[in-house]
Short mmCIF file of C-alpha atoms in Angstrom, two decimals:
data_model
loop_
_atom_site.label_atom_id
_atom_site.label_comp_id
_atom_site.label_asym_id
_atom_site.label_seq_id
_atom_site.Cartn_x
_atom_site.Cartn_y
_atom_site.Cartn_z
CA UNK A 442 27.05 4.41 -9.01
CA UNK A 443 23.28 4.02 -8.97
CA UNK A 444 21.11 6.23 -6.82
CA UNK A 445 19.93 4.67 -3.59
CA UNK A 446 16.26 4.28 -4.47
CA UNK A 447 14.68 0.99 -3.43
CA UNK A 448 11.68 -0.70 -5.01
CA UNK A 449 9.60 -2.72 -2.53
CA UNK A 450 7.02 -5.18 -3.89
CA UNK A 451 4.30 -6.16 -1.39
CA UNK A 452 2.36 -9.03 -2.95
CA UNK A 453 -0.70 -9.57 -0.75
CA UNK A 454 -3.77 -11.76 -0.64
CA UNK A 455 -6.13 -9.39 -2.43
CA UNK A 456 -3.80 -6.91 -4.11
CA UNK A 457 -0.22 -6.19 -5.10
CA UNK A 458 1.38 -2.92 -4.03
CA UNK A 459 4.75 -1.54 -5.09
CA UNK A 460 6.46 1.43 -3.43
CA UNK A 461 9.65 3.29 -4.30
CA UNK A 462 11.61 4.43 -1.23
CA UNK A 463 14.29 7.12 -1.13
CA UNK A 464 17.74 6.52 0.43
CA UNK A 465 16.34 7.66 3.80
CA UNK A 466 13.38 5.26 3.38
CA UNK A 467 10.68 7.81 2.60
CA UNK A 468 7.97 6.66 0.18
CA UNK A 469 8.32 8.53 -3.12
CA UNK A 470 5.92 6.73 -5.42
CA UNK A 471 3.44 3.88 -5.21
CA UNK A 472 1.01 1.85 -7.27
CA UNK A 473 -1.51 -0.83 -6.33
CA UNK A 474 -3.72 -3.29 -8.17
CA UNK A 475 -6.31 -5.76 -6.93
CA UNK A 476 -6.74 -9.13 -8.62
CA UNK A 477 -9.54 -11.73 -8.69
CA UNK A 478 -10.12 -14.24 -5.90
CA UNK A 479 -11.25 -17.66 -7.07
CA UNK A 480 -13.48 -19.97 -4.99
CA UNK A 481 -13.98 -23.13 -7.08
CA UNK A 482 -15.55 -25.05 -4.17
CA UNK A 483 -16.59 -24.40 -0.60
CA UNK A 484 -13.44 -23.93 1.47
CA UNK A 485 -11.19 -23.63 -1.59
CA UNK A 486 -9.36 -20.37 -2.34
CA UNK A 487 -7.15 -19.93 -5.40
CA UNK A 488 -5.24 -17.26 -7.31
CA UNK A 489 -4.15 -17.33 -10.92
CA UNK A 490 -0.32 -17.21 -10.69
CA UNK A 491 -0.29 -15.07 -13.82
CA UNK A 492 -2.34 -12.44 -11.97
CA UNK A 493 0.29 -12.36 -9.22
CA UNK A 494 3.01 -11.93 -11.84
CA UNK A 495 1.14 -9.39 -13.96
CA UNK A 496 0.22 -7.12 -11.04
CA UNK A 497 3.77 -7.29 -9.72
CA UNK A 498 5.24 -6.08 -13.01
CA UNK A 499 2.58 -3.45 -13.64
CA UNK A 500 2.67 -1.95 -10.13
CA UNK A 501 6.47 -1.96 -10.11
CA UNK A 502 6.50 0.00 -13.35
CA UNK A 503 3.76 2.28 -12.04
CA UNK A 504 5.53 3.02 -8.75
CA UNK A 505 8.76 3.91 -10.55
CA UNK A 506 6.89 6.21 -12.91
CA UNK A 507 4.89 7.81 -10.08
CA UNK A 508 8.15 8.53 -8.25
CA UNK A 509 9.35 10.42 -11.31
CA UNK A 510 12.19 7.97 -11.87
CA UNK A 511 13.38 5.46 -14.41
CA UNK A 512 14.34 1.86 -13.70
CA UNK A 513 18.02 2.73 -14.08
CA UNK A 514 17.75 4.80 -10.88
CA UNK A 515 16.58 1.85 -8.77
CA UNK A 516 19.45 0.37 -6.75
CA UNK A 517 17.74 -2.77 -5.47
CA UNK A 518 14.45 -4.59 -5.07
CA UNK A 519 12.90 -6.01 -1.90
CA UNK A 520 10.01 -8.46 -2.01
CA UNK A 521 7.47 -9.33 0.67
CA UNK A 522 4.51 -11.60 0.15
CA UNK A 523 1.48 -13.45 1.42
CA UNK A 524 2.91 -16.51 3.14
CA UNK A 525 2.10 -20.23 2.67
CA UNK A 526 0.31 -19.70 -0.68
CA UNK A 527 1.61 -22.45 -2.97
CA UNK A 528 2.62 -22.42 -6.64
CA UNK A 529 3.94 -25.41 -8.61
CA UNK A 530 5.24 -24.82 -12.13
CA UNK A 531 6.91 -26.68 -14.99
CA UNK A 532 10.57 -25.74 -15.37
CA UNK A 533 10.39 -26.52 -19.10
CA UNK A 534 7.68 -23.95 -19.83
CA UNK A 535 7.83 -21.62 -16.83
CA UNK A 536 4.06 -22.00 -16.47
CA UNK A 537 2.15 -23.05 -13.36
CA UNK A 538 0.48 -26.46 -13.61
CA UNK A 539 -2.40 -25.40 -11.31
CA UNK A 540 -3.74 -22.25 -9.77
CA UNK A 541 -1.95 -21.05 -6.65
CA UNK A 542 -3.55 -22.59 -3.55
CA UNK A 543 -3.98 -19.72 -1.10
CA UNK A 544 -3.10 -19.86 2.60
CA UNK A 545 -6.81 -19.61 3.50
CA UNK A 546 -7.66 -22.77 1.53
CA UNK A 547 -8.98 -25.71 3.61
CA UNK A 548 -9.12 -28.53 1.02
CA UNK A 549 -6.35 -30.51 2.73
CA UNK A 550 -7.88 -30.44 6.23
CA UNK A 551 -8.74 -34.16 6.09
CA UNK A 552 -5.21 -35.04 5.00
CA UNK A 553 -3.88 -33.07 7.96
CA UNK A 554 -6.25 -34.93 10.28
CA UNK A 555 -4.87 -38.24 9.00
CA UNK A 556 -1.32 -37.08 9.71
CA UNK A 557 -2.30 -36.24 13.26
CA UNK A 558 -3.91 -39.64 13.72
CA UNK A 559 -0.77 -41.26 12.34
CA UNK A 560 1.28 -39.60 15.07
CA UNK A 561 3.18 -37.06 12.94
CA UNK A 562 2.32 -34.03 15.08
CA UNK A 563 5.30 -34.27 17.43
CA UNK A 564 7.86 -34.65 14.63
CA UNK A 565 6.40 -31.78 12.62
CA UNK A 566 6.14 -29.47 15.63
CA UNK A 567 9.65 -30.24 16.90
CA UNK A 568 11.27 -29.66 13.51
CA UNK A 569 9.13 -26.94 11.90
CA UNK A 570 7.71 -25.23 14.99
CA UNK A 571 4.24 -25.46 13.42
CA UNK A 572 1.00 -27.24 14.19
CA UNK A 573 -0.28 -29.61 11.51
CA UNK A 574 -2.77 -27.53 9.55
CA UNK A 575 -4.01 -27.01 5.99
CA UNK A 576 -2.92 -23.38 6.43
CA UNK A 577 0.70 -24.27 5.66
CA UNK A 578 2.24 -25.19 2.30
CA UNK A 579 3.22 -28.86 2.60
CA UNK A 580 -0.21 -30.43 2.28
CA UNK A 581 -1.04 -28.05 -0.58
CA UNK A 582 2.03 -29.21 -2.52
CA UNK A 583 1.08 -32.85 -1.97
CA UNK A 584 -2.47 -32.16 -3.16
CA UNK A 585 -1.24 -30.64 -6.43
CA UNK A 586 1.14 -33.54 -7.05
CA UNK A 587 -1.63 -36.06 -6.39
CA UNK A 588 -4.46 -34.32 -8.27
CA UNK A 589 -2.91 -32.80 -11.39
CA UNK A 590 -2.52 -35.40 -14.12
CA UNK A 591 1.11 -36.44 -14.59
CA UNK A 592 2.39 -34.18 -11.82
CA UNK A 593 3.98 -36.91 -9.70
CA UNK A 594 5.87 -38.35 -12.67
CA UNK A 595 6.99 -34.88 -13.77
CA UNK A 596 8.19 -34.09 -10.25
CA UNK A 597 10.10 -37.36 -10.02
CA UNK A 598 11.70 -36.50 -13.36
CA UNK A 599 12.95 -33.17 -12.02
CA UNK A 600 10.66 -31.11 -14.25
CA UNK A 601 8.57 -29.36 -11.60
CA UNK A 602 9.38 -26.54 -9.19
CA UNK A 603 7.55 -25.45 -6.05
CA UNK A 604 7.63 -22.03 -4.53
CA UNK A 605 5.78 -19.74 -2.20
CA UNK A 606 4.83 -16.48 -3.91
CA UNK A 607 8.25 -14.88 -3.35
CA UNK A 608 9.93 -17.79 -5.11
CA UNK A 609 7.51 -17.63 -8.05
CA UNK A 610 8.11 -13.89 -8.50
CA UNK A 611 11.91 -14.16 -8.25
CA UNK A 612 11.87 -17.01 -10.77
CA UNK A 613 9.91 -14.90 -13.25
CA UNK A 614 11.81 -11.66 -12.59
CA UNK A 615 15.14 -13.39 -13.23
CA UNK A 616 13.95 -15.13 -16.37
CA UNK A 617 13.99 -18.54 -14.72
CA UNK A 618 17.62 -18.30 -13.65
CA UNK A 619 16.98 -18.35 -9.89
CA UNK A 620 14.82 -20.88 -8.03
CA UNK A 621 15.22 -19.61 -4.47
CA UNK A 622 13.22 -18.62 -1.42
CA UNK A 623 14.02 -16.87 1.83
CA UNK A 624 14.25 -18.49 5.23
CA UNK A 625 11.04 -16.96 6.62
CA UNK A 626 8.86 -18.19 3.77
CA UNK A 627 10.54 -21.60 3.98
CA UNK A 628 9.72 -21.75 7.68
CA UNK A 629 5.98 -21.60 6.86
CA UNK A 630 5.87 -24.73 4.72
CA UNK A 631 6.02 -27.48 7.43
CA UNK A 632 9.06 -28.78 5.52
CA UNK A 633 11.86 -26.67 7.01
CA UNK A 634 13.90 -27.52 10.11
CA UNK A 635 13.94 -24.14 11.83
CA UNK A 636 16.99 -25.11 13.88
CA UNK A 637 19.14 -25.36 10.74
CA UNK A 638 17.11 -23.26 8.31
CA UNK A 639 17.22 -26.08 5.76
CA UNK A 640 14.77 -28.55 4.24
CA UNK A 641 14.24 -31.65 6.38
CA UNK A 642 14.18 -35.11 4.77
CA UNK A 643 11.86 -36.66 7.35
CA UNK A 644 9.34 -33.87 6.91
CA UNK A 645 9.51 -34.32 3.15
CA UNK A 646 8.78 -38.02 3.62
CA UNK A 647 5.72 -37.23 5.75
CA UNK A 648 4.16 -35.50 2.75
CA UNK A 649 5.78 -37.60 -0.04
CA UNK A 650 7.38 -34.51 -1.56
CA UNK A 651 10.56 -34.96 -3.64
CA UNK A 652 13.49 -32.75 -2.68
CA UNK A 653 14.09 -31.85 -6.32
CA UNK A 654 11.09 -29.51 -6.53
CA UNK A 655 12.17 -27.29 -3.63
CA UNK A 656 13.97 -23.94 -3.97
CA UNK A 657 17.30 -23.09 -2.39
CA UNK A 658 16.86 -21.34 0.97
CA UNK A 659 18.64 -17.98 1.34
CA UNK A 660 18.94 -15.47 4.19
CA UNK A 661 16.60 -12.48 4.20
CA UNK A 662 19.48 -10.31 2.99
CA UNK A 663 21.14 -12.14 0.12
CA UNK A 664 21.67 -12.16 -3.64
CA UNK A 665 18.33 -13.35 -5.01
CA UNK A 666 19.24 -12.63 -8.61
CA UNK A 667 19.06 -9.84 -11.18
CA UNK A 668 15.94 -8.90 -13.11
CA UNK A 669 15.84 -9.28 -16.86
CA UNK A 670 16.25 -5.88 -18.51
CA UNK A 671 13.10 -6.31 -20.62
CA UNK A 672 10.81 -6.61 -17.58
CA UNK A 673 11.33 -3.27 -15.81
CA UNK A 674 13.73 -1.51 -18.16
CA UNK A 675 16.97 -2.24 -16.31
CA UNK A 676 18.88 -5.04 -14.66
CA UNK A 677 18.19 -4.61 -10.93
CA UNK A 678 19.47 -6.69 -8.02
CA UNK A 679 16.92 -8.40 -5.79
CA UNK A 680 18.60 -8.11 -2.39
CA UNK A 681 15.95 -8.68 0.26
CA UNK A 682 12.97 -11.05 0.65
CA UNK A 683 10.71 -11.87 3.62
CA UNK A 684 7.19 -13.11 4.29
CA UNK A 685 4.77 -10.30 5.03
CA UNK A 686 4.55 -10.69 8.81
CA UNK A 687 8.32 -11.01 9.12
CA UNK A 688 8.82 -7.92 6.95
CA UNK A 689 6.41 -6.10 9.25
CA UNK A 690 8.46 -7.20 12.28
CA UNK A 691 11.49 -5.63 10.60
CA UNK A 692 9.55 -2.59 9.37
CA UNK A 693 8.49 -1.94 12.96
CA UNK A 694 12.15 -2.25 14.02
CA UNK A 695 11.49 -5.09 16.47
CA UNK A 696 15.14 -6.12 16.39
CA UNK A 697 15.64 -6.87 20.08
CA UNK A 698 14.42 -9.92 22.04
CA UNK A 699 11.20 -9.12 23.88
CA UNK A 700 9.94 -6.65 21.27
CA UNK A 701 6.50 -7.43 19.89
CA UNK A 702 4.39 -6.23 17.00
CA UNK A 703 0.80 -6.85 15.93
CA UNK A 704 -0.51 -6.24 12.42
CA UNK A 705 -4.26 -5.64 12.26
CA UNK A 706 -5.89 -6.31 8.93
CA UNK A 707 -8.78 -8.68 8.27
CA UNK A 708 -7.20 -10.76 11.04
CA UNK A 709 -4.28 -10.07 13.32
CA UNK A 710 -0.78 -11.52 13.33
CA UNK A 711 1.33 -10.92 16.43
CA UNK A 712 5.04 -11.77 16.56
CA UNK A 713 7.29 -11.67 19.62
CA UNK A 714 11.03 -11.53 18.95
CA UNK A 715 12.71 -14.25 21.08
CA UNK A 716 16.23 -13.65 19.77
CA UNK A 717 18.42 -16.71 19.33
CA UNK A 718 16.19 -18.71 21.69
CA UNK A 719 13.78 -21.12 20.01
CA UNK A 720 10.80 -21.19 22.40
CA UNK A 721 8.59 -24.28 22.26
CA UNK A 722 5.07 -23.10 22.95
CA UNK A 723 2.91 -24.81 25.56
CA UNK A 724 0.00 -22.54 24.66
CA UNK A 725 -0.57 -23.50 21.02
CA UNK A 726 1.40 -20.62 19.56
CA UNK A 727 3.70 -21.11 16.59
CA UNK A 728 7.48 -21.13 16.87
CA UNK A 729 8.80 -19.51 13.73
CA UNK A 730 11.85 -17.85 12.22
CA UNK A 731 11.60 -14.09 12.68
CA UNK A 732 14.40 -13.27 10.23
CA UNK A 733 18.02 -14.03 9.44
CA UNK A 734 20.33 -11.08 8.84
CA UNK A 735 23.87 -12.24 9.44
CA UNK A 736 25.13 -15.53 10.86
CA UNK A 737 22.42 -16.20 13.48
CA UNK A 738 18.73 -16.97 13.09
CA UNK A 739 16.36 -14.73 15.06
CA UNK A 740 13.28 -16.62 16.24
CA UNK A 741 9.78 -15.49 17.15
CA UNK A 742 6.58 -16.71 18.74
CA UNK A 743 3.56 -16.07 16.53
CA UNK A 744 -0.13 -15.92 17.27
CA UNK A 745 -2.78 -15.60 14.59
CA UNK A 746 -6.24 -14.11 15.13
CA UNK A 747 -8.70 -14.84 12.34
CA UNK A 748 -11.06 -11.90 12.94
CA UNK A 749 -9.88 -8.37 13.70
CA UNK A 750 -10.80 -5.85 11.02
CA UNK A 751 -13.36 -8.40 9.83
CA UNK A 752 -15.37 -7.63 13.00
CA UNK A 753 -15.65 -4.02 11.85
CA UNK A 754 -16.62 -5.21 8.37
CA UNK A 755 -19.37 -7.25 10.04
CA UNK A 756 -20.71 -4.09 11.68
CA UNK A 757 -20.81 -2.45 8.26
CA UNK A 758 -21.81 -5.24 5.88
CA UNK A 759 -23.60 -7.68 8.18
CA UNK A 760 -25.48 -5.38 10.55
CA UNK A 761 -25.48 -2.15 8.55
CA UNK A 762 -24.95 0.02 11.64
CA UNK A 763 -21.95 1.87 10.16
CA UNK A 764 -21.19 2.95 6.60
CA UNK A 765 -17.41 3.10 6.96
CA UNK A 766 -14.80 1.69 9.33
CA UNK A 767 -14.04 5.05 10.93
CA UNK A 768 -17.57 5.31 12.30
CA UNK A 769 -16.99 2.30 14.57
CA UNK A 770 -14.92 4.44 16.94
CA UNK A 771 -17.49 7.25 17.03
CA UNK A 772 -20.24 4.76 17.80
CA UNK A 773 -18.26 2.81 20.40
CA UNK A 774 -17.45 6.00 22.29
CA UNK A 775 -21.20 6.56 22.83
CA UNK A 776 -21.78 3.11 24.37
CA UNK A 777 -23.26 2.78 27.85
CA UNK A 778 -20.25 1.84 29.98
CA UNK A 779 -22.52 0.06 32.46
CA UNK A 780 -23.55 -2.53 29.89
CA UNK A 781 -21.17 -5.44 29.57
CA UNK A 782 -21.66 -6.95 26.12
CA UNK A 783 -19.08 -9.32 24.74
CA UNK A 784 -18.53 -10.69 21.26
CA UNK A 785 -16.61 -13.91 20.68
CA UNK A 786 -15.83 -13.28 16.98
CA UNK A 787 -15.47 -16.89 15.87
CA UNK A 788 -16.99 -16.22 12.43
CA UNK A 789 -14.41 -18.56 10.90
CA UNK A 790 -13.51 -20.50 14.03
CA UNK A 791 -10.96 -19.50 16.63
CA UNK A 792 -7.27 -18.96 15.96
CA UNK A 793 -4.47 -18.87 18.50
CA UNK A 794 -4.33 -19.93 21.21
CA UNK A 795 -7.53 -21.97 20.77
CA UNK A 796 -7.11 -23.29 17.20
CA UNK A 797 -10.62 -24.61 16.76
CA UNK A 798 -12.27 -24.27 13.34
CA UNK A 799 -15.62 -25.53 14.69
CA UNK A 800 -16.18 -22.64 17.13
CA UNK A 801 -18.94 -20.20 16.17
CA UNK A 802 -19.44 -16.51 16.90
CA UNK A 803 -21.50 -15.57 19.95
CA UNK A 804 -22.78 -12.42 21.69
CA UNK A 805 -23.24 -12.30 25.47
CA UNK A 806 -24.84 -9.84 27.86
CA UNK A 807 -27.36 -8.08 25.61
CA UNK A 808 -30.47 -6.47 27.09
CA UNK A 809 -33.37 -4.53 25.57
CA UNK A 810 -31.33 -1.38 26.17
CA UNK A 811 -28.44 -2.63 24.03
CA UNK A 812 -28.08 -0.88 20.71
CA UNK A 813 -25.66 -0.13 17.87
CA UNK A 814 -23.19 1.70 20.12
CA UNK A 815 -22.86 -1.26 22.47
CA UNK A 816 -22.43 -3.66 19.54
CA UNK A 817 -19.71 -1.44 18.06
CA UNK A 818 -17.86 -1.38 21.37
CA UNK A 819 -18.20 -5.17 21.72
CA UNK A 820 -16.72 -5.64 18.24
CA UNK A 821 -13.73 -3.40 18.96
CA UNK A 822 -13.31 -4.94 22.41
CA UNK A 823 -13.17 -8.39 20.81
CA UNK A 824 -10.06 -7.35 18.89
CA UNK A 825 -8.42 -6.11 22.07
CA UNK A 826 -9.40 -9.14 24.14
CA UNK A 827 -8.03 -11.55 21.54
CA UNK A 828 -4.78 -9.61 21.57
CA UNK A 829 -4.74 -9.96 25.35
CA UNK A 830 -5.14 -13.72 24.93
CA UNK A 831 -2.12 -13.82 22.62
CA UNK A 832 0.03 -11.73 24.95
CA UNK A 833 -1.08 -13.82 27.93
CA UNK A 834 -0.08 -17.00 26.04
CA UNK A 835 3.26 -15.50 24.98
CA UNK A 836 4.04 -14.45 28.53
CA UNK A 837 3.20 -17.97 29.66
CA UNK A 838 5.57 -19.47 27.10
CA UNK A 839 8.38 -16.99 27.79
CA UNK A 840 8.09 -15.53 31.31
CA UNK A 841 11.33 -13.58 30.84
CA UNK A 842 9.69 -11.34 28.24
CA UNK A 843 8.82 -7.92 29.63
CA UNK A 844 6.07 -7.24 27.05
CA UNK A 845 6.13 -3.61 28.13
CA UNK A 846 5.28 -2.18 24.70
CA UNK A 847 3.20 -3.34 21.74
CA UNK A 848 3.92 -1.90 18.29
CA UNK A 849 0.98 -1.95 15.91
CA UNK A 850 0.28 -1.39 12.25
CA UNK A 851 -2.44 -2.20 9.72
CA UNK A 852 -5.84 -0.70 9.05
CA UNK A 853 -7.35 -1.15 12.53
CA UNK A 854 -4.33 0.57 14.10
CA UNK A 855 -5.61 3.85 12.61
CA UNK A 856 -8.62 3.64 14.94
CA UNK A 857 -7.63 5.84 17.90
CA UNK A 858 -10.45 4.65 20.15
CA UNK A 859 -9.60 0.98 19.56
CA UNK A 860 -5.88 1.52 20.17
CA UNK A 861 -6.49 3.36 23.45
CA UNK A 862 -8.88 0.59 24.45
CA UNK A 863 -6.22 -1.96 23.49
CA UNK A 864 -3.69 -0.23 25.73
CA UNK A 865 -6.19 -0.24 28.60
CA UNK A 866 -6.94 -3.94 28.22
CA UNK A 867 -3.46 -5.35 27.64
CA UNK A 868 -2.01 -3.01 30.24
CA UNK A 869 1.01 -1.83 28.25
CA UNK A 870 1.82 1.04 25.94
CA UNK A 871 0.57 0.70 22.37
CA UNK A 872 2.79 2.38 19.79
CA UNK A 873 1.47 2.98 16.29
CA UNK A 874 3.72 2.90 13.25
CA UNK A 875 4.49 6.25 11.67
CA UNK A 876 4.09 4.69 8.24
CA UNK A 877 1.07 2.65 7.25
CA UNK A 878 3.43 0.67 5.01
CA UNK A 879 5.45 -1.20 7.63
CA UNK A 880 5.49 -4.40 5.57
CA UNK A 881 6.81 -2.76 2.41
CA UNK A 882 9.19 -0.67 4.52
CA UNK A 883 10.63 -3.87 6.02
CA UNK A 884 11.25 -5.26 2.54
CA UNK A 885 12.89 -1.98 1.52
CA UNK A 886 15.17 -2.02 4.58
CA UNK A 887 16.28 -5.56 3.77
CA UNK A 888 17.06 -4.66 0.16
CA UNK A 889 18.77 -1.43 1.12
CA UNK A 890 20.85 -3.12 3.77
CA UNK A 891 21.83 -5.80 1.28
CA UNK A 892 22.72 -3.40 -1.49
CA UNK A 893 24.67 -1.00 0.72
CA UNK A 894 26.07 1.29 -1.96
CA UNK A 895 24.74 4.81 -1.74
CA UNK A 896 22.29 4.01 1.05
CA UNK A 897 21.97 5.53 4.49
CA UNK A 898 22.21 2.49 6.75
CA UNK A 899 21.80 4.76 9.77
CA UNK A 900 18.16 5.01 8.72
CA UNK A 901 17.62 1.53 10.18
CA UNK A 902 16.10 2.70 13.47
CA UNK A 903 17.07 -0.08 15.83
CA UNK A 904 16.50 2.12 18.85
CA UNK A 905 14.90 5.38 17.79
CA UNK A 906 11.81 4.05 16.01
CA UNK A 907 9.61 7.05 15.27
CA UNK A 908 6.05 6.52 16.51
CA UNK A 909 3.10 8.40 15.10
CA UNK A 910 1.17 8.05 18.34
CA UNK A 911 1.78 6.49 21.74
CA UNK A 912 -1.25 5.35 23.71
CA UNK A 913 -0.35 4.72 27.33
CA UNK A 914 -2.73 2.74 29.52
CA UNK A 915 -4.25 4.37 32.58
CA UNK A 916 -3.20 3.27 36.03
CA UNK A 917 -4.89 -0.14 36.50
CA UNK A 918 -7.90 0.34 38.76
CA UNK A 919 -9.64 -3.01 38.54
CA UNK A 920 -12.31 -1.93 36.05
CA UNK A 921 -10.52 -3.31 33.04
CA UNK A 922 -7.66 -5.37 34.40
CA UNK A 923 -8.04 -7.40 37.56
CA UNK A 924 -5.74 -6.17 40.31
CA UNK A 925 -5.36 -9.78 41.42
CA UNK A 926 -4.19 -12.29 38.84
CA UNK A 927 -4.15 -9.86 35.91
CA UNK A 928 -6.84 -11.67 33.93
CA UNK A 929 -9.66 -9.63 32.49
CA UNK A 930 -13.00 -10.01 34.24
CA UNK A 931 -14.69 -9.70 30.85
CA UNK A 932 -12.68 -12.63 29.53
CA UNK A 933 -13.77 -14.67 32.51
CA UNK A 934 -17.38 -13.77 31.69
CA UNK A 935 -16.92 -15.55 28.39
CA UNK A 936 -16.17 -18.63 30.48
CA UNK A 937 -13.51 -19.37 27.88
CA UNK A 938 -11.40 -22.47 28.45
CA UNK A 939 -7.85 -21.87 29.62
CA UNK A 940 -6.48 -25.23 28.49
CA UNK A 941 -6.36 -26.56 24.92
CA UNK A 942 -8.23 -29.72 25.94
CA UNK A 943 -11.31 -27.63 26.76
CA UNK A 944 -11.51 -25.90 23.41
CA UNK A 945 -13.77 -28.37 21.63
CA UNK A 946 -16.14 -28.51 24.58
CA UNK A 947 -16.25 -24.71 24.56
CA UNK A 948 -16.97 -24.60 20.83
CA UNK A 949 -19.71 -27.21 21.13
CA UNK A 950 -21.42 -25.47 24.06
CA UNK A 951 -21.23 -22.01 22.51
CA UNK A 952 -22.50 -23.21 19.11
CA UNK A 953 -25.57 -24.72 20.81
CA UNK A 954 -26.53 -21.59 22.75
#
C-alpha cells in the first residue's frame, strides 16, 4: 500500500506551484516557477502551453524532492488551475496549434457584443449561468478555429482537442490517454449546462464549436487517469481536479449552504455556497458550479473584483509611497480619520456587480491636507467597499443567506489592518485561513478523498475549520455602517449607481471628472 502523501499542482496565471501534503494535509515540500506572459497586441494575453507543461513537471519533481520523498511514495495527484484559459491542440501530434489564450484576454470582446445584439444573452445565461463576456472560454475557442489556418477543417475531421489548463495537463500527464475536464472548469466555458453538468448543443451552436473537440466532463473527485512512469518516476493516479476558485472554496471548507469565501490576489473572487439551489442573479453576479463530490451538484454565486491587491501595487509602483505591500497597513493606520477620501479602483474597469469595462479610476474627497497615509487608507478601503458591494448583491439575490462569516485567503488577507477594516465595513466576522495555500489544499483534499487508501478522511474539516485569526467587527455605531438601511455612507458618497442600467452613465460621468 502506498503512503498517503498527496501531490497538489496549482497552475496559476503567472506561476506554477506544486506542494506535497502529508496524510493529515500538512505541507511537506513545495516548489514554484514563474513563466513568461505574452502580450502580442493591446488587450491580448497569451501563454505558451509548453511553459505550462514544463513548469508543472519541474515543480512537481521539485516538490517531491523537497519533501524528501520519491514519486513511488505519492498516493495521488490533485490539480487546480487558472480558469477559462484556452488551449487547442492536435491529437495527432499532441502539440498546441496556438498559444493558450488567457482568461484576461479581450480580443473577442466584439464577437461577444455581436452575440448580445443577436439576442443570445438569455439563452447563455439560463444554461451556463454566465454573462456573455470575452473572459470565458467559448469565444476564445471560436477565435482559434477561425484564425489558425486549417483549424476548422481539422476540428471537423476530429483531429483537434480543446481543454482548459487542467485538461491540457491531464492529457500530457497521461500520455494522451485521457481527454477529460472537471465540472467546475467546464462550467466556466459558456458551453456547459450547469443544470445537468454536460455540454449543451445549443450553446455549441451559438459559437459554431464542434462537439468532437470537447473533453469528457468528470466530477471533482473521479478517476482522471494515471501518469506515465517516465514523467515523474512512477505511475500515480490523478484523483481530484477543480478550477482555482472552486478549489479555494473547498480548501476553506465552505461545504455548507450560506458559507462564503473571498480570495484576495491581484483581484478578488468571492463565492457563496448555495447548496443544491441554483440561484439566478438579479444583481449581475455569476451562477456557477461550486463543486460536485457525490451525486448532487453544489452551486455557488460568484462575484469578481478586478482590483484588490492591485490597488496596493498601485501605491507601490504607481505612486511610490510604499516600498512593500506590508507598509500599506502601517501607513493607513496613521491616516486622519476625519478625512473622507475614497478611491473607485476602476483601473481596468469595474467587475461585479457593475460589469463595465469603460469605467475609469477616480479619487474623491482630497484636500491640501491629504497625504500618503490617507491615500493608503483609501486604497485598502476600496478593497473592503467592493467586497461589501458583492455581499450586498449576494444578499439581494439570496435573502435566506445569513452571511454571518466571511472566510478569506490570498495575499491581501495577510494584512491585519485591512482585514479588521473589512470586518468593520461588511459587518460580519472575517476569518483568515490558517494556510496561505487554500487553493492547493483544496486540490489535495479532493485527491485524498478520491484515493481513500491510507488517508485520514477525518482531516476534512467540515465543521472545525482552524482559523489563524478571527477579526470580529465592533458593535455598529453608525460611523462605518448606517444604522438605518445598512448601506455604507461612504459608498453613497461615491454616488454609485444601484441598478445595472445606470452603470454606463456612472462610468461616463466619472471618466469626465
